[in-house]
Amino acid sequence: MMKKTYSPNSSNGYDSSNSTPKQEEEEAGVEWEMRPGGMLVQKRCSSKSDTQSTLTHLNLRVAYGSMRYEMSIAPQSTFGELKKLLAAETGLQPAEQLLTFKGKDRGNGEFLDRSGVKNKSKIILVEDPSSKERRFIEMRKNAKLQSAHRAISDISMEVEKLVAEVSAIEKSVSNGIKVAEVQITTLTEMLMRQAIKLDSIATEGDTSTHKNLQSKRVQKCVEALDVLKVSNAGVKPAVVKSKWEAMEAAQSRPQWEYFD
């Protein structure tokens, strides 16, 4: 077999020589490609890095405690975008996640491909310790608010009963029926106890609004009782006679006789 090779010393630039069997085998394994400028060059062999760059998606293995997740994501994505995908699977918000690759914590803005992440790479997911502390504080805060809400609801029920008693006293006094002064005083003291309970409850947000509403109701009832106390003092007690007293009074009246 004859092989043409380029030789700058020959007249036509090419020199013909016999090729060895080994050279023929090597030549048979060479692939050529045409460049846009018309130059014929040896085709580059595809390497692992070339295969990696042609992948449109990476299949990653994410370990979170005893759980394992298979995630598919583009190589040009960031660790922050991977966290968003993991949030739907794990329930951890992106801000609560900490991703580790090759023993190094990765930031949200770091790209997967530039960090060396390849197909089937393993990434460790843990919960950010600072987020644990924040969630614990938030849970305690919510527990306090719920406790305050229950306490205010209990006070609200008691105030509702006392409001009904104030309305009953107001109706009696307006009808000219005198009410025992101790009844008004006792009712005022009961309302003031509820006001003290309300003041001792620490609240915020909607719970504060509910608390202020009940405080205003208590204050309004106390003011109404102060007015009723004055009005009640001017009411004359009605003399109520029993049936027998009425009969005796009728019998004691003189009987008059009429003459023509």
Coordinates of C-alpha atoms in Angstrom, one line a residue:
M1 CA 0.0 0.0 0.0
M2 CA 1.3 3.4 -0.9
K3 CA 0.9 6.5 1.4
K4 CA 1.3 10.1 0.4
T5 CA 3.0 12.3 2.9
Y6 CA 3.7 16.0 2.7
S7 CA 7.5 16.7 2.2
P8 CA 8.7 20.3 2.0
N9 CA 11.9 19.1 0.2
S10 CA 10.1 17.4 -2.7
S11 CA 9.2 19.3 -5.9
N12 CA 5.5 18.7 -5.7
G13 CA 5.4 18.8 -1.9
Y14 CA 4.5 15.1 -1.6
D15 CA 6.6 12.0 -1.3
S16 CA 5.5 8.5 -1.8
S17 CA 6.8 5.7 0.4
N18 CA 5.8 2.3 1.5
S19 CA 3.8 2.2 4.8
T20 CA 4.3 -0.5 7.5
P21 CA 1.4 -2.6 8.8
K22 CA 1.5 -0.8 12.1
Q23 CA 1.2 2.5 10.4
E24 CA -1.7 1.3 8.4
E25 CA -3.5 0.2 11.6
E26 CA -2.9 3.6 13.1
E27 CA -4.1 5.3 10.0
A28 CA -7.2 3.3 9.9
G29 CA -8.1 4.5 13.4
V30 CA -7.7 8.1 12.6
E31 CA -10.9 10.2 12.0
W32 CA -10.9 13.4 10.1
E33 CA -13.2 16.4 10.1
M34 CA -13.6 19.4 7.8
R35 CA -13.3 22.8 9.5
P36 CA -15.5 25.8 8.3
G37 CA -12.4 27.3 6.5
G38 CA -12.0 24.1 4.4
M39 CA -9.1 22.7 6.3
L40 CA -9.1 19.0 6.9
V41 CA -8.0 18.2 10.5
Q42 CA -7.8 15.2 12.7
K43 CA -11.1 14.9 14.7
R44 CA -10.7 15.3 18.4
C45 CA -11.5 12.3 20.5
S46 CA -14.4 12.8 22.9
S47 CA -13.3 12.7 26.6
K48 CA -15.3 12.5 29.8
S49 CA -15.1 16.3 30.1
D50 CA -16.7 16.6 26.6
T51 CA -19.4 14.1 27.5
Q52 CA -20.0 16.1 30.7
S53 CA -20.4 19.4 28.8
T54 CA -22.9 17.9 26.3
L55 CA -25.3 16.8 29.1
T56 CA -28.4 18.8 29.3
H57 CA -29.3 17.6 32.8
L58 CA -27.5 16.1 35.7
N59 CA -28.9 13.3 37.8
L60 CA -27.8 14.1 41.3
R61 CA -28.0 12.0 44.5
V62 CA -28.9 14.1 47.5
A63 CA -28.6 12.6 51.0
Y64 CA -30.7 14.2 53.8
G65 CA -30.3 12.2 57.0
S66 CA -31.6 8.7 56.2
M67 CA -33.5 9.9 53.2
R68 CA -32.2 9.8 49.6
Y69 CA -33.4 11.9 46.7
E70 CA -32.7 11.7 43.0
M71 CA -32.8 15.3 41.5
S72 CA -32.5 16.2 37.8
I73 CA -31.1 19.7 37.1
A74 CA -29.2 21.6 34.4
P75 CA -25.4 21.7 34.9
Q76 CA -25.4 25.5 34.6
S77 CA -27.8 25.8 37.5
T78 CA -26.7 27.2 40.9
F79 CA -26.9 25.5 44.3
G80 CA -29.6 28.0 45.2
E81 CA -31.8 26.7 42.4
L82 CA -31.2 23.2 43.6
K83 CA -32.4 24.2 47.0
K84 CA -35.6 25.4 45.5
L85 CA -36.2 22.0 44.0
L86 CA -35.3 20.3 47.3
A87 CA -37.8 22.4 49.2
A88 CA -40.7 20.7 47.5
E89 CA -39.3 17.3 48.4
T90 CA -38.0 17.8 51.9
G91 CA -40.3 20.6 53.3
L92 CA -37.2 22.6 54.2
Q93 CA -37.2 26.2 52.9
P94 CA -34.2 27.2 50.8
A95 CA -33.0 29.5 53.7
E96 CA -33.1 26.5 56.0
Q97 CA -30.9 24.3 53.8
L98 CA -27.2 23.8 53.8
L99 CA -25.7 21.9 50.9
T100 CA -22.2 20.3 51.1
F101 CA -20.3 19.0 48.1
K102 CA -16.8 17.4 48.4
G103 CA -16.7 18.5 52.1
K104 CA -17.3 22.2 51.4
D105 CA -20.4 24.2 52.1
R106 CA -21.7 25.7 48.9
G107 CA -23.3 29.2 48.5
N108 CA -26.5 29.9 46.7
G109 CA -24.7 31.7 43.9
E110 CA -22.2 28.9 43.1
F111 CA -22.7 27.1 39.8
L112 CA -22.9 23.3 39.8
D113 CA -20.7 22.7 36.8
R114 CA -18.0 25.2 37.9
S115 CA -17.9 23.5 41.3
G116 CA -17.1 20.2 39.8
V117 CA -20.6 18.6 40.1
K118 CA -21.0 15.8 37.6
N119 CA -23.7 13.3 36.6
K120 CA -24.4 11.0 39.6
S121 CA -22.6 13.2 42.0
K122 CA -23.6 13.0 45.7
I123 CA -24.5 16.1 47.6
I124 CA -25.2 16.2 51.4
L125 CA -28.1 18.2 52.6
V126 CA -28.4 19.3 56.3
E127 CA -30.6 21.7 58.1
D128 CA -28.9 25.0 58.8
P129 CA -28.3 25.2 62.6
S130 CA -29.1 28.9 62.6
S131 CA -32.5 28.2 60.9
K132 CA -33.2 25.6 63.7
E133 CA -32.6 28.3 66.3
R134 CA -34.8 30.7 64.4
R135 CA -37.6 28.1 64.1
F136 CA -37.4 27.2 67.8
I137 CA -37.8 30.9 68.7
E138 CA -40.7 31.2 66.3
M139 CA -42.4 28.2 67.8
R140 CA -42.0 29.6 71.3
K141 CA -43.4 32.9 70.1
N142 CA -46.4 31.2 68.4
A143 CA -47.0 29.1 71.5
K144 CA -47.1 32.3 73.7
L145 CA -49.5 34.0 71.2
Q146 CA -51.8 30.9 71.2
S147 CA -51.8 30.9 75.0
A148 CA -52.6 34.6 75.1
H149 CA -55.4 34.1 72.7
R150 CA -57.0 31.3 74.8
A151 CA -56.7 33.4 78.0
I152 CA -58.4 36.4 76.3
S153 CA -61.1 34.1 74.9
D154 CA -61.8 32.8 78.5
I155 CA -61.9 36.3 79.8
S156 CA -64.3 37.3 77.0
M157 CA -66.7 34.6 78.0
E158 CA -66.7 35.9 81.6
V159 CA -67.1 39.5 80.5
E160 CA -70.1 38.4 78.4
K161 CA -71.8 37.1 81.5
L162 CA -71.1 40.2 83.5
V163 CA -72.4 42.4 80.7
A164 CA -75.7 40.5 80.9
E165 CA -75.9 41.2 84.6
V166 CA -75.2 44.9 84.1
S167 CA -78.0 45.0 81.6
A168 CA -80.4 43.4 84.0
I169 CA -79.6 45.9 86.8
E170 CA -80.0 48.8 84.3
K171 CA -83.4 47.5 83.3
S172 CA -84.5 47.2 87.0
V173 CA -83.4 50.7 87.9
S174 CA -85.1 52.2 84.8
N175 CA -88.3 50.6 85.8
G176 CA -88.1 52.2 89.3
I177 CA -87.0 49.0 91.1
K178 CA -84.4 49.6 93.6
V179 CA -81.4 47.2 93.5
A180 CA -79.3 46.3 96.5
E181 CA -76.2 48.5 96.5
V182 CA -74.0 45.5 97.4
Q183 CA -75.0 43.9 94.1
I184 CA -73.7 46.8 92.1
T185 CA -70.5 47.0 94.1
T186 CA -69.8 43.2 93.7
L187 CA -70.4 43.4 90.0
T188 CA -68.0 46.3 89.7
E189 CA -65.3 44.4 91.5
M190 CA -65.7 41.3 89.3
L191 CA -65.3 43.5 86.2
M192 CA -62.1 45.1 87.6
R193 CA -60.7 41.6 88.2
Q194 CA -61.1 40.8 84.5
A195 CA -59.5 44.1 83.6
I196 CA -56.4 43.2 85.7
K197 CA -56.2 39.8 84.0
L198 CA -56.3 41.5 80.6
D199 CA -53.5 43.9 81.5
S200 CA -51.2 41.0 82.6
I201 CA -51.4 39.3 79.2
A202 CA -48.6 40.1 76.7
T203 CA -49.9 40.3 73.2
E204 CA -49.1 41.5 69.7
G205 CA -50.8 41.8 66.3
D206 CA -54.4 40.5 66.1
T207 CA -54.3 39.3 69.7
S208 CA -53.6 42.9 70.9
T209 CA -56.7 44.0 69.0
H210 CA -58.8 41.4 70.7
K211 CA -57.4 42.3 74.1
N212 CA -58.1 46.0 73.6
L213 CA -61.7 45.3 72.5
Q214 CA -62.4 43.4 75.7
S215 CA -60.7 46.1 77.8
K216 CA -63.0 48.7 76.3
R217 CA -66.1 46.5 77.1
V218 CA -65.0 46.1 80.7
Q219 CA -64.4 49.9 81.0
K220 CA -67.8 50.7 79.5
C221 CA -69.5 48.3 82.0
V222 CA -67.7 49.9 85.0
E223 CA -68.7 53.4 83.9
A224 CA -72.3 52.2 83.4
L225 CA -72.4 50.8 86.9
D226 CA -71.1 54.0 88.4
V227 CA -74.1 55.9 86.8
L228 CA -76.5 53.2 87.9
K229 CA -75.3 53.4 91.4
V230 CA -76.2 57.1 91.5
S231 CA -79.6 56.5 89.9
N232 CA -80.3 53.5 92.1
A233 CA -79.8 55.7 95.2
G234 CA -82.7 58.0 94.2
V235 CA -85.2 55.1 93.7
K236 CA -87.6 54.7 96.7
P237 CA -88.0 51.2 97.7
A238 CA -91.5 49.8 96.9
V239 CA -93.5 48.6 99.9
V240 CA -94.8 45.1 99.1
K241 CA -97.5 43.7 101.3
S242 CA -98.4 40.1 101.6
K243 CA -101.8 38.7 100.9
W244 CA -102.7 38.4 104.6
E245 CA -101.5 41.9 105.3
A246 CA -103.8 43.2 102.6
M247 CA -106.8 41.2 104.0
E248 CA -106.1 42.5 107.5
A249 CA -106.0 46.1 106.2
A250 CA -109.3 45.6 104.5
Q251 CA -111.0 44.2 107.6
S252 CA -109.7 47.1 109.8
R253 CA -111.5 49.7 107.7
P254 CA -114.7 51.1 109.3
Q255 CA -118.0 50.0 107.9
W256 CA -120.3 52.9 107.3
E257 CA -124.1 52.6 107.3
Y258 CA -126.2 54.7 105.0
F259 CA -129.7 56.0 106.1
D260 CA -132.5 57.3 103.9

